Coordinates of C-alpha atoms in Angstrom, one line a residue:
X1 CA -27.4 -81.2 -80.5
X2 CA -28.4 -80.0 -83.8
X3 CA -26.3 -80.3 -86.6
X4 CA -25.6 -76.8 -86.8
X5 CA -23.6 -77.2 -82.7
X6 CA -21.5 -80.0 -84.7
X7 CA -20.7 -78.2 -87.2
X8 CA -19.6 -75.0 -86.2
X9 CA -17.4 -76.6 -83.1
X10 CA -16.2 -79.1 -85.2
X11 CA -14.6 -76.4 -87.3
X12 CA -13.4 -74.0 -84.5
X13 CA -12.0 -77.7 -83.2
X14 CA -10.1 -77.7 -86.2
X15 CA -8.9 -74.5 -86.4
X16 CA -7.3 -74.6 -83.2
X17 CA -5.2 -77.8 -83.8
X18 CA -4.3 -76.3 -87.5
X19 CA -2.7 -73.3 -85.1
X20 CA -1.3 -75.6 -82.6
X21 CA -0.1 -78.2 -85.6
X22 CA 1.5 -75.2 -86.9
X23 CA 3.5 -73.6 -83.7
X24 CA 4.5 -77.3 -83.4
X25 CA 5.9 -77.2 -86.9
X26 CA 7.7 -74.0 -86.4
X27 CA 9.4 -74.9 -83.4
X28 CA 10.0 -78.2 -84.7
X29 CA 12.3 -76.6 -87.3
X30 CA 14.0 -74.1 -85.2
X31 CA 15.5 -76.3 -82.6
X32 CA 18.7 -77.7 -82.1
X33 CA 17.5 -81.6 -80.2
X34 CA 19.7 -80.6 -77.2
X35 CA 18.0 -82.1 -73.9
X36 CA 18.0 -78.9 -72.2
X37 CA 16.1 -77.3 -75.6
X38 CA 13.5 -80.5 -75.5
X39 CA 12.8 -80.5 -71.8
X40 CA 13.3 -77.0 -70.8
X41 CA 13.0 -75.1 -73.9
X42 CA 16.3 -73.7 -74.0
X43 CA 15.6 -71.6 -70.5
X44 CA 14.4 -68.4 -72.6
X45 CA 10.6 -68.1 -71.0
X46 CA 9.9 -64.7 -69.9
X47 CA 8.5 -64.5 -66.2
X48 CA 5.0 -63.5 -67.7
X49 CA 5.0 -65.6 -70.7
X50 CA 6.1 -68.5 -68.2
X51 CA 2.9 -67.6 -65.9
X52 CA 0.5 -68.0 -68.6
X53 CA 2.0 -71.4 -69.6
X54 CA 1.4 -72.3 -65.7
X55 CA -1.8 -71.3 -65.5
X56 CA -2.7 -72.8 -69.3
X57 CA -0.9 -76.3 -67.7
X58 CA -2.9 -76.1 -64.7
X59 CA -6.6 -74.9 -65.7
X60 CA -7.2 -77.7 -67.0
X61 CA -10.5 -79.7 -68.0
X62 CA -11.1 -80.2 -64.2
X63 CA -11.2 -76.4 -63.6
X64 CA -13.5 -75.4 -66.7
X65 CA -15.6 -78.6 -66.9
X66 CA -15.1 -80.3 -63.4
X67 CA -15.4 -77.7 -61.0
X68 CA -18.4 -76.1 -62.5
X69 CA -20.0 -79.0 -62.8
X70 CA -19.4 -80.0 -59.3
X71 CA -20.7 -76.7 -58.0
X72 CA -23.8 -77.1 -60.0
X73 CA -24.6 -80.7 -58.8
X74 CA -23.7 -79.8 -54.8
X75 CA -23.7 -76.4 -54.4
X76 CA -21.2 -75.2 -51.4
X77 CA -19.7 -78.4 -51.3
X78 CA -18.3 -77.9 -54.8
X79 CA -16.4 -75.0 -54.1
X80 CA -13.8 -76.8 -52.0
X81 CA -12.5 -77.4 -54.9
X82 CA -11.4 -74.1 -56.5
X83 CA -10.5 -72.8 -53.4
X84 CA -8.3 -76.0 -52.8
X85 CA -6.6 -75.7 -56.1
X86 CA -5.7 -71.9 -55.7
X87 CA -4.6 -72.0 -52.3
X88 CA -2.0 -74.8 -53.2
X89 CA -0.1 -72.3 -55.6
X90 CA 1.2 -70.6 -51.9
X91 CA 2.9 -73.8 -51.1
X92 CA 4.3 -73.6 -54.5
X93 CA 5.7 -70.1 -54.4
X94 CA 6.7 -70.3 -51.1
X95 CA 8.2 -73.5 -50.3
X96 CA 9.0 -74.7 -54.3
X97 CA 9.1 -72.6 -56.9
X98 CA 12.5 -70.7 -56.2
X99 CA 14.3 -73.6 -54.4
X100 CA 13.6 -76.1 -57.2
X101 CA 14.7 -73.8 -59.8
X102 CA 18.0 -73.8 -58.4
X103 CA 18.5 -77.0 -57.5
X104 CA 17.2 -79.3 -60.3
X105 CA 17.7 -79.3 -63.9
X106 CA 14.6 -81.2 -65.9
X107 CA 12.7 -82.9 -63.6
X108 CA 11.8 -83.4 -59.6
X109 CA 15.1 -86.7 -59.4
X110 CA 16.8 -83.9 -59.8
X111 CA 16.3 -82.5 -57.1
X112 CA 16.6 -85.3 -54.7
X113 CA 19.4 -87.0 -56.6
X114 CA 21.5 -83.9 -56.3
X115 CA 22.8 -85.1 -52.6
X116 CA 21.9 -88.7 -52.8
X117 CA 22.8 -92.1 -54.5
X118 CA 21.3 -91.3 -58.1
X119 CA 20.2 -94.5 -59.3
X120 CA 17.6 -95.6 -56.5
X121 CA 16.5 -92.3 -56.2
X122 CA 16.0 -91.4 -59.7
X123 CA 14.1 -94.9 -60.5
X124 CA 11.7 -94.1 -57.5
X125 CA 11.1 -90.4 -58.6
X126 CA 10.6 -91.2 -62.0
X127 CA 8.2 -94.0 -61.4
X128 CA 6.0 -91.7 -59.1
X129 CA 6.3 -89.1 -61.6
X130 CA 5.0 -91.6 -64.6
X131 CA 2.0 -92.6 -62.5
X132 CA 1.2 -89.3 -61.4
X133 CA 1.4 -87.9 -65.0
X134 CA -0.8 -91.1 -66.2
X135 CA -3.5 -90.3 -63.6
X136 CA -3.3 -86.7 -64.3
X137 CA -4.2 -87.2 -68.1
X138 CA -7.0 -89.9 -67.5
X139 CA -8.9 -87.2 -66.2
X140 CA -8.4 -84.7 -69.3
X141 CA -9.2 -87.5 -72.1
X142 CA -12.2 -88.5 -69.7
X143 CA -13.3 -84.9 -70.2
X144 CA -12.7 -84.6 -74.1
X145 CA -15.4 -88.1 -74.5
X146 CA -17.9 -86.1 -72.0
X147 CA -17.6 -83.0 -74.2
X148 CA -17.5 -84.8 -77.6
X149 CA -20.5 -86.8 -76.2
X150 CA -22.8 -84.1 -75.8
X151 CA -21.5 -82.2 -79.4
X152 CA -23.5 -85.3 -80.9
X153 CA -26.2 -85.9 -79.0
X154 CA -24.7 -88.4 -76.2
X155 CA -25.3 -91.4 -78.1
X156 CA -21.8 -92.6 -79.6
X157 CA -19.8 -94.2 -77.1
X158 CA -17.8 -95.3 -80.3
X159 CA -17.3 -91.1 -81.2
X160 CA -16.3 -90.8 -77.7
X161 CA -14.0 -93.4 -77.3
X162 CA -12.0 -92.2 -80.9
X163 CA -12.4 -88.7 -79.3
X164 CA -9.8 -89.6 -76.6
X165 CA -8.1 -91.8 -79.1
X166 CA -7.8 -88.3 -81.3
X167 CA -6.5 -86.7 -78.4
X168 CA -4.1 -89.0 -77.4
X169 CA -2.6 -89.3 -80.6
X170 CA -2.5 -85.2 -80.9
X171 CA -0.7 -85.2 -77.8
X172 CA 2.0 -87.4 -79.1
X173 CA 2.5 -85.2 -82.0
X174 CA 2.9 -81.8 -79.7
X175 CA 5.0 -83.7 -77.6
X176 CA 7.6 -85.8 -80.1
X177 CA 7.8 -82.7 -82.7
X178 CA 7.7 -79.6 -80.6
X179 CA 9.0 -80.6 -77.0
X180 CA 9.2 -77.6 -74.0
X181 CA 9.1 -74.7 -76.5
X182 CA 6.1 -76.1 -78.5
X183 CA 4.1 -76.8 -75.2
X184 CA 4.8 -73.6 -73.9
X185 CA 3.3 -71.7 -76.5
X186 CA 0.1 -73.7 -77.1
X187 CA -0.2 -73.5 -73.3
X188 CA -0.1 -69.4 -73.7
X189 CA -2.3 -69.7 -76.4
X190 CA -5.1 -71.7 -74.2
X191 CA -4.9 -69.9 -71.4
X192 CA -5.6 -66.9 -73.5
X193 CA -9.0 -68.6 -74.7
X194 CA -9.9 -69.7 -71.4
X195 CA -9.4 -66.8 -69.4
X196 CA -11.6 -64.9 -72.3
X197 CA -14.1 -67.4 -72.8
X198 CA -14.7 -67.8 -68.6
X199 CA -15.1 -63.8 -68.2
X200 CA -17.6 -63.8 -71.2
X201 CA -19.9 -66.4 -69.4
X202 CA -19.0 -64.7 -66.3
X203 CA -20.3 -61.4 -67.6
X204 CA -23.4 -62.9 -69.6
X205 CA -24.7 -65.3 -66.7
X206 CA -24.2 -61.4 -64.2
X207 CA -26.1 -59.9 -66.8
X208 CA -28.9 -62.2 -66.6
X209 CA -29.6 -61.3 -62.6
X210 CA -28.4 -57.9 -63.1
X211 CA -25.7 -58.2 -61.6
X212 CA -27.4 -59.1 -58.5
X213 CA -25.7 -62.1 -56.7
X214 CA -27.6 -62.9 -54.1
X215 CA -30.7 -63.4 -57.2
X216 CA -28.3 -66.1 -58.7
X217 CA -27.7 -67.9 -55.8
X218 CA -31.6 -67.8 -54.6
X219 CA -32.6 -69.0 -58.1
X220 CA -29.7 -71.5 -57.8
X221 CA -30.7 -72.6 -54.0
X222 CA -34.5 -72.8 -56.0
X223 CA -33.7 -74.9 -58.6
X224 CA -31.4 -77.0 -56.9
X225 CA -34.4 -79.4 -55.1
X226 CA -32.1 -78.9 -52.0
X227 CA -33.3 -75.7 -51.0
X228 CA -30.7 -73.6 -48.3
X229 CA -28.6 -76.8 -48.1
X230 CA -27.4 -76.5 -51.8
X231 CA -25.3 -73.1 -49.8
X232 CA -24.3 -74.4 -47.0
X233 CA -21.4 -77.3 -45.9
X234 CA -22.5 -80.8 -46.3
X235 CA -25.0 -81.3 -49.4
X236 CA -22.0 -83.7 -50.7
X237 CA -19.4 -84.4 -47.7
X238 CA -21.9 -84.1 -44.9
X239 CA -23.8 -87.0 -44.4
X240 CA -21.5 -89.0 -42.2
X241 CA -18.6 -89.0 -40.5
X242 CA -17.0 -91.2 -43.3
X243 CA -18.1 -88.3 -45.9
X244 CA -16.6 -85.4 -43.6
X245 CA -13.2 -87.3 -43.4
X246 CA -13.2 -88.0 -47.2
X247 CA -14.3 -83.9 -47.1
X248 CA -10.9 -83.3 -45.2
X249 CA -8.4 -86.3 -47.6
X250 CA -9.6 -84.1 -50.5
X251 CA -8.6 -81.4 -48.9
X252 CA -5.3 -81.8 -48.1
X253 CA -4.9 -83.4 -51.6
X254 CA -5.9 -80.5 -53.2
X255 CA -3.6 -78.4 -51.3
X256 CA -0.6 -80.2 -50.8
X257 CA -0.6 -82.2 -54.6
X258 CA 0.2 -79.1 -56.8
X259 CA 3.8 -78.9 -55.2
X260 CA 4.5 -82.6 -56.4
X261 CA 2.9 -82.4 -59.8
X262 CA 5.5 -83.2 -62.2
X263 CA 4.5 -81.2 -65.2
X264 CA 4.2 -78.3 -62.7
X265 CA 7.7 -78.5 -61.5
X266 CA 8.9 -79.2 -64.9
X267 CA 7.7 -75.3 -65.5
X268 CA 10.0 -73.5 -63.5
X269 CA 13.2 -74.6 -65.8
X270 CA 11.7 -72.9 -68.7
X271 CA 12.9 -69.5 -67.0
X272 CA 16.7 -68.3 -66.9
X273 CA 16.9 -67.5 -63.1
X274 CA 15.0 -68.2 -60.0
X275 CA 13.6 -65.1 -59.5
X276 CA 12.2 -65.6 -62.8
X277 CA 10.4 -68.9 -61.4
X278 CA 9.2 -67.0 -58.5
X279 CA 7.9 -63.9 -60.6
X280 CA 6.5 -66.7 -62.9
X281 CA 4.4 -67.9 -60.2
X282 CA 3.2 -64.5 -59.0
X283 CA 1.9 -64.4 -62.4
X284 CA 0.1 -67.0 -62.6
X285 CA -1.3 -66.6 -59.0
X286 CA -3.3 -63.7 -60.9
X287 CA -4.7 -65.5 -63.6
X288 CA -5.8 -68.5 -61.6
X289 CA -7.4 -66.7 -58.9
X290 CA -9.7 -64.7 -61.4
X291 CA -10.3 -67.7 -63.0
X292 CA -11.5 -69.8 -60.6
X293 CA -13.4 -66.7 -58.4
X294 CA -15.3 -67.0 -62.2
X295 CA -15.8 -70.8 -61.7
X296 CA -18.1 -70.3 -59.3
X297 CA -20.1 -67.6 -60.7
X298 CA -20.2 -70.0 -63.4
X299 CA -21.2 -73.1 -61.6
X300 CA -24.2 -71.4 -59.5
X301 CA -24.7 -70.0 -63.1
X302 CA -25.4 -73.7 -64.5
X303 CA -27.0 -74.5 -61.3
X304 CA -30.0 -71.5 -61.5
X305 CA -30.0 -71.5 -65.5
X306 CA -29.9 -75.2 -66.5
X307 CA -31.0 -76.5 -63.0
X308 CA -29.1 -79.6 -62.0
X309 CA -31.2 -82.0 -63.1
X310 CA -30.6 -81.2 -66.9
X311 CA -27.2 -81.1 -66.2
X312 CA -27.3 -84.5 -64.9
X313 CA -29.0 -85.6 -67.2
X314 CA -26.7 -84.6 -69.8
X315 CA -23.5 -86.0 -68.2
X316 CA -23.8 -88.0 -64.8
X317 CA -20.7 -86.5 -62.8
X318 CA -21.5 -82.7 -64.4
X319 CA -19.0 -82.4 -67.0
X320 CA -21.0 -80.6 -69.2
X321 CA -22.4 -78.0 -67.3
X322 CA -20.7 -75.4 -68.9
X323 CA -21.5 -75.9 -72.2
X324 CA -24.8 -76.6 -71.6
X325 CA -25.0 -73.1 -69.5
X326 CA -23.2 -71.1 -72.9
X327 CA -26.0 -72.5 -74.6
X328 CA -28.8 -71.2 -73.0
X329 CA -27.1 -68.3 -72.5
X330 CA -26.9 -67.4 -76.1
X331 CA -30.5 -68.0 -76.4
X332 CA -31.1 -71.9 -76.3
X333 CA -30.6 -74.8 -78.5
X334 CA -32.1 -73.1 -81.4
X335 CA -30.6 -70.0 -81.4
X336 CA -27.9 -68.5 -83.3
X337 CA -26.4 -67.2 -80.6
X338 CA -26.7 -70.3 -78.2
X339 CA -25.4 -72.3 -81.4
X340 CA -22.2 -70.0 -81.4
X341 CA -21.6 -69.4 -78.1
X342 CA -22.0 -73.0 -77.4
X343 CA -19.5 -73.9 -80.2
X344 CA -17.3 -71.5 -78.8
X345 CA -17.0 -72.6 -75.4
X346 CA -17.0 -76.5 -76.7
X347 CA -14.0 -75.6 -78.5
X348 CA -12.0 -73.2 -75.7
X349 CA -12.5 -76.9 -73.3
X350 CA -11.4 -78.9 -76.3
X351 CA -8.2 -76.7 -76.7
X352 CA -7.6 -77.2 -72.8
X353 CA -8.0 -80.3 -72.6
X354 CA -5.5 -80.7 -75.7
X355 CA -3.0 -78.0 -74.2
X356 CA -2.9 -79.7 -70.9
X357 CA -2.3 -83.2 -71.8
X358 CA 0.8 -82.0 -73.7
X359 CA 2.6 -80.6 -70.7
X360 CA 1.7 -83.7 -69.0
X361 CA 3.5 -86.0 -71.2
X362 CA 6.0 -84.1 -72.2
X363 CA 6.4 -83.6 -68.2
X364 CA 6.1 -88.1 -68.1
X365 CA 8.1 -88.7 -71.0
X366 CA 11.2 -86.5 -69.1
X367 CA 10.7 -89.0 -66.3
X368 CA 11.0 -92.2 -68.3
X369 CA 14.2 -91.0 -70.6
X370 CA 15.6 -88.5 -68.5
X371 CA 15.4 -90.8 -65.0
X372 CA 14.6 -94.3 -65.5
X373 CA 16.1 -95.0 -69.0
X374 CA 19.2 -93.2 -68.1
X375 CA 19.4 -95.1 -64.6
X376 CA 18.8 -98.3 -65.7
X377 CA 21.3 -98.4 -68.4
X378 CA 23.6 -97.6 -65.4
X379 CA 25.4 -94.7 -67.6
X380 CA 23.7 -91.6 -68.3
X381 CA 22.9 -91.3 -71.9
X382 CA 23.7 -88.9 -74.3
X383 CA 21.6 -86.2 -74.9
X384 CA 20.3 -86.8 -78.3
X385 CA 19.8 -90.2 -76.8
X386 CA 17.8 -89.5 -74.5
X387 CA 15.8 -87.1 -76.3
X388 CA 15.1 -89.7 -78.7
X389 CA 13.8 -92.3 -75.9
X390 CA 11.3 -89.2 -74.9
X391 CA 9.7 -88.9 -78.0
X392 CA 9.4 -92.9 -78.3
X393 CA 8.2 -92.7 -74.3
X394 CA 5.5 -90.3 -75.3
X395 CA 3.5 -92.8 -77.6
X396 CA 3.5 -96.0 -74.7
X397 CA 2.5 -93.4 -72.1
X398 CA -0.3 -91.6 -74.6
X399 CA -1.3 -95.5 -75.2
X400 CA -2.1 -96.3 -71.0
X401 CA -3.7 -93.4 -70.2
X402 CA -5.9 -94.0 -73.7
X403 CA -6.9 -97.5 -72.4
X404 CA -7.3 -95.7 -68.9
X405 CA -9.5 -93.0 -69.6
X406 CA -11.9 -95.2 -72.0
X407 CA -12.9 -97.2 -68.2
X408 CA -13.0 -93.8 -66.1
X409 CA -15.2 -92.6 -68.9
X410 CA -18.3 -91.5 -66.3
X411 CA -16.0 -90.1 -63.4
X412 CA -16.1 -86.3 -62.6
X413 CA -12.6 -84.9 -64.1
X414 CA -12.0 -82.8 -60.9
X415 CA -12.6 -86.1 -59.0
X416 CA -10.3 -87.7 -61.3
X417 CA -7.9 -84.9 -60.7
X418 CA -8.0 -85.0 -57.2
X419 CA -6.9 -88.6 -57.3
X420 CA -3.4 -87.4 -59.3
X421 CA -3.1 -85.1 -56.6
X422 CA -3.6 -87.2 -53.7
X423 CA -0.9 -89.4 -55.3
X424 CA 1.9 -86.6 -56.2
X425 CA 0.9 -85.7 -51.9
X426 CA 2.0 -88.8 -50.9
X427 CA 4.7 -89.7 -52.4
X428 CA 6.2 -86.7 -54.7
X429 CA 5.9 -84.1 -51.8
X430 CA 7.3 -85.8 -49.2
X431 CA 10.4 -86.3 -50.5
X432 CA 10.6 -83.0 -52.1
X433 CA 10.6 -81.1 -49.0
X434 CA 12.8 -83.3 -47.1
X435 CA 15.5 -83.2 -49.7
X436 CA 15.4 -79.3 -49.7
X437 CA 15.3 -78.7 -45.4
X438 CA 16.2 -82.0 -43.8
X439 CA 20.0 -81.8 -43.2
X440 CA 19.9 -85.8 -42.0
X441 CA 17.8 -87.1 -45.0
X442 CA 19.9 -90.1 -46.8
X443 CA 19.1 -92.2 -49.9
X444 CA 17.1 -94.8 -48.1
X445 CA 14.8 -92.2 -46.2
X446 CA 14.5 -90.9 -50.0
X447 CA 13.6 -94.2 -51.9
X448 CA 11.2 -95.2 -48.7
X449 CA 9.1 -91.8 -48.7
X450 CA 8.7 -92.1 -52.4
X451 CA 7.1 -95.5 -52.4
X452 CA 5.7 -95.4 -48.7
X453 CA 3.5 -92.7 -50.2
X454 CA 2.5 -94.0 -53.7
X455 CA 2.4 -97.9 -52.8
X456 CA -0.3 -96.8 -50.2
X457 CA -2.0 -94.4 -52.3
X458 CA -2.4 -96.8 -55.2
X459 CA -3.4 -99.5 -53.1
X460 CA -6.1 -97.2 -51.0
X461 CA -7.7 -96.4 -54.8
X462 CA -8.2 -99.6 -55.6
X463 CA -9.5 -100.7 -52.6
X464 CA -12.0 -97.7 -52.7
X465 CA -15.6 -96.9 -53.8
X466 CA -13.7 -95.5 -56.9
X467 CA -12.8 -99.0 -58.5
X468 CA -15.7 -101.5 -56.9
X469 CA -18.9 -101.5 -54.5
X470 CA -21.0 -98.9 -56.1
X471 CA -23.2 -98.1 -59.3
X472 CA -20.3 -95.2 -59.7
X473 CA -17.3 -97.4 -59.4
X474 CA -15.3 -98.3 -62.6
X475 CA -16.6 -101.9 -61.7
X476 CA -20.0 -101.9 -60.2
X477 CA -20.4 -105.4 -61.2
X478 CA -17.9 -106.6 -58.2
X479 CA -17.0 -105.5 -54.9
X480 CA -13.7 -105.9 -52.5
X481 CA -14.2 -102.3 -51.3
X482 CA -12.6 -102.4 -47.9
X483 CA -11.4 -98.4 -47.7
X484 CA -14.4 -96.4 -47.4
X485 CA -12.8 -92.8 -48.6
X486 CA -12.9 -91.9 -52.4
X487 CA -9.6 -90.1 -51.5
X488 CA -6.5 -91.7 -50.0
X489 CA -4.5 -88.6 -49.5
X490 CA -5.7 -88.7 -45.4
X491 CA -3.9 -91.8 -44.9
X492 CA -1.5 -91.8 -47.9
X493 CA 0.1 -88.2 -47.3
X494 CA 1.2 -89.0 -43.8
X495 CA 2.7 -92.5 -44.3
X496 CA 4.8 -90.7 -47.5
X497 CA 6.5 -88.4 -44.9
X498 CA 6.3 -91.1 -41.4
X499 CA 8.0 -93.8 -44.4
X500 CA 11.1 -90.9 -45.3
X501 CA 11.6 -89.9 -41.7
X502 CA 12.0 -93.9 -40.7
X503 CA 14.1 -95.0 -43.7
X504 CA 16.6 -92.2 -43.1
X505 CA 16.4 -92.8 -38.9
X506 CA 17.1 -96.6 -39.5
X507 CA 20.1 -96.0 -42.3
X508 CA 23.3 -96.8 -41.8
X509 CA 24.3 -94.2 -44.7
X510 CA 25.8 -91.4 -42.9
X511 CA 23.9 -88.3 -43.9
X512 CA 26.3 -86.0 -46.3
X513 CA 26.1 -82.6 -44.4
X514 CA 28.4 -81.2 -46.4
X515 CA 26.1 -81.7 -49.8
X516 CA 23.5 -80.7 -47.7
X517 CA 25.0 -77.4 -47.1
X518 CA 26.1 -77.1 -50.6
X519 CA 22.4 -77.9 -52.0
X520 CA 21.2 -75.4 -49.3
X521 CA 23.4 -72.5 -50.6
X522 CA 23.1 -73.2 -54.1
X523 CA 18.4 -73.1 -53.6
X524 CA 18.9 -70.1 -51.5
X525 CA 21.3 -68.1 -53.6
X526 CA 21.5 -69.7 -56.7
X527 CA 25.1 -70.3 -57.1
X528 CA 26.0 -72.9 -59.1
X529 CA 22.4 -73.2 -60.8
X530 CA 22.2 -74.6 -64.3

């Protein structure tokens, strides 16, 4: 890129973390280091402010840079992906949002712990929450290097590497300064950008068919070297029958994982009632559905105006297809207007990426104070305490997923994300649902479904074509690949719920049906809510 790109994004880079440095400063000074202020920011969201914050946590790099670049690279196939993510958000408002609100207080132990032995429970939550939350940001820092990558040329593996370094240590700041109320409104702020930045693409790259669809995706299906088959099933999950079951683990991952994502969950305290939570997530229903029905405008966009072998030659697994596609847009590499609009829409997925990986630690670090550090100790802490183990939990967990991200650095973020999600399937989701509608469900079933779903899941990863056995893998140079799906969440979702239902059938805790019914008045109703 010329050094006109650099320059321009580098400053509207900078201008967005002086306005993000600064919310964090205000807040910083207004609060009052209660727990409830740090985590939940003092419950004072509006339902519409607390929809934008949603939707700013969960567009994240793999929805602006991932998913477009997926679609552009394998056509059809790519769109499983958007429609995945949005259709999760009806398991969230329907079986979640409301009920979790009322039963929990910070975090997704919470919930389970409310009616079981606390300890065990909260040390398995928390733990599944921390690895989730780890996963979750190794695929945004993975898309700050691809987009710093291409802002100077793709040449600098050292800029890329300090790039996620950068981000990492940004994140920290957000998260140990401003906690919940900080996020929140840096979260508001991005989705803002993003939703504005998509529709302009959206309307420029309509413009430039007039408006004629069907003209995109023939000059996409053109460009594409695959002909019809870049719009139909099967360009990327249709070759065999061990690509069409990884088609339908993604799947369920996609679709299942956004009801266990901790940072998610961690949301719907930020609102005073639980009609506020559901409203919230009405709200950001709206906004995500626009935004990704604009994804794929976008992605066929990249695919017909950049063509996917520039795109792949740019980044590998796509993740600069949008960038490249606001720069021809606004005239090519040369142009004012493609140097602008490109700078633009560098920095918008810059201020995503750094908006997103704040909820998700601040989301982590509530895990490691507010659940393990708490448990452990075998007392629960007191609240400035614990606040104070957040903040320090936020640097060690900002340091793994640093060293994490630097290996993943040529992984597709969506893929990446769709890892996380598998993972919060299997072991976050399970347990979630049984605690809220299984009358019977004791501790043991609890701790079991937790681990029965993330030992598996982790195990299945590593086993996969993810880590070894490929040119792709994170190690191509070795191989124990013996699980031939990229995505666990086929196997690993159903042994998190078949691992709950045996712990709980072979424990000789008697269920407490007397909680239960407590619990289940208190997340229908609301009585008794914090």
């Amino acid at each position: 890129m010329t050094g006109h790109h650099q320059t321009l994004a580098l400053v509207l880079f900078s201008v967005f973390v002086a306005v993000t440095l600064a919310i964090t400063t205000f807040v910083s000074r207004n609060r009052h280091g209660s727990a409830e202020e740090f985590y939940a920011g003092g419950r004072l969201f509006s339902p519409m402010e607390n929809g934008f914050a949603l939707s700013g946590d969960y567009m994240s790099a793999a929805s602006f840079l991932g998913i477009t670049g997926l679609i552009a690279l394998y056509g059809y196939d790519g769109l499983l992906y958007a429609v995945g993510f949005l259709v999760a958000w009806l398991v969230v408002l329907f079986l979640v949002a409301e009920l979790v609100r009322n039963c929990g207080r910070f975090t997704l132990a919470d919930v389970v712990a409310a009616r079981m032995d606390e300890r065990p429970v909260r040390i398995a939550a928390g733990s599944s929450s921390v690895v989730v939350s780890v996963m979750y940001l190794v695929a945004q820092m993975v898309g700050a290097g691809s987009l710093v990558s291409l802002l100077l040329g793709g040449t600098s593996d050292t800029a890329r590497n300090w790039t996620v370094i950068g981000v990492g240590a940004l994140m920290v700041i957000y998260v140990s300064m401003g906690g919940m109320r900080a996020t929140t409104w840096i979260q508001i702020v991005k989705a803002v950008l993003l939703i504005g930045g998509a529709i302009t693409l959206t309307v420029l790259v309509l413009m430039r068919f007039h408006g004629d669809v069907n003209a995109l995706l023939r000059s996409a299906a053109g460009r594409s070297g695959h002909g019809r088959a870049f719009l139909a099933p099967g360009l990327k999950y249709g070759a065999d029958w061990t690509a069409r079951f990884d088609f339908i683990s993604l799947g369920l991952a996609l679709v299942l994982g956004t009801a266990g994502l901790p940072h998610i969950l961690s949301r719907f305290y930020t609102v005073p009632t639980a009609r506020a939570a559901r409203r919230s997530v009405v709200w950001s229903i709206g906004l995500i559905g626009g935004f990704y029905l604009m994804t794929i405008v976008l992605g066929f966009g990249a695919a017909a105006v950049v063509g996917p072998e520039a795109v792949r030659g740019s980044n590998a697994a796509g993740n600069t297809a949008v960038p490249l596609l606001a720069l021809d847009l606004g005239g090519g590499a040369n142009s004012t207007g493609g140097t602008v609009l490109f700078a633009i829409v560098a920095a918008i997925a810059f201020a995503t990426i750094l908006a997103v990986v704040a909820g998700v630690t601040l989301a982590s670090s509530a895990a490691v104070a507010h659940d393990l550090y708490t448990s452990l100790r075998r007392r629960r802490a007191k609240s400035y305490g614990e606040v104070a183990v957040a903040r320090v939990a936020s640097v060690g967990i900002g340091v793994i997923a640093i060293g994490l991200s630097l290996l993943a650095r040529d992984q597709n973020v969506a893929f990446l994300v769709g890892l996380a999600f598998a993972v919060a399937a299997s072991a976050n989701l399970p347990v979630l649902l049984y605690s809220l509608f299984w009358r019977s469900f004791t501790t043991r079933g609890a701790v079991w479904a937790v681990y029965g779903g993330l030992v598996p899941a982790l195990v299945l990863v590593l086993l996969s074509p993810v880590v070894s056995g490929s040119p792709e893998s994170l190690f191509p140079g070795v191989d124990f690949q013996y699980f031939p799906l990229q995505n666990p969440g086929l196997v690993s979702i159903p042994l998190g719920f078949v691992a709950g239902w045996l712990g709980t059938v072979i424990s000789a805790e008697p269920p407490d049906e007397a909680k239960h019914a407590e619990i289940e008045v208190r997340a229908l109703t609301g009585a008794g809510a914090v």
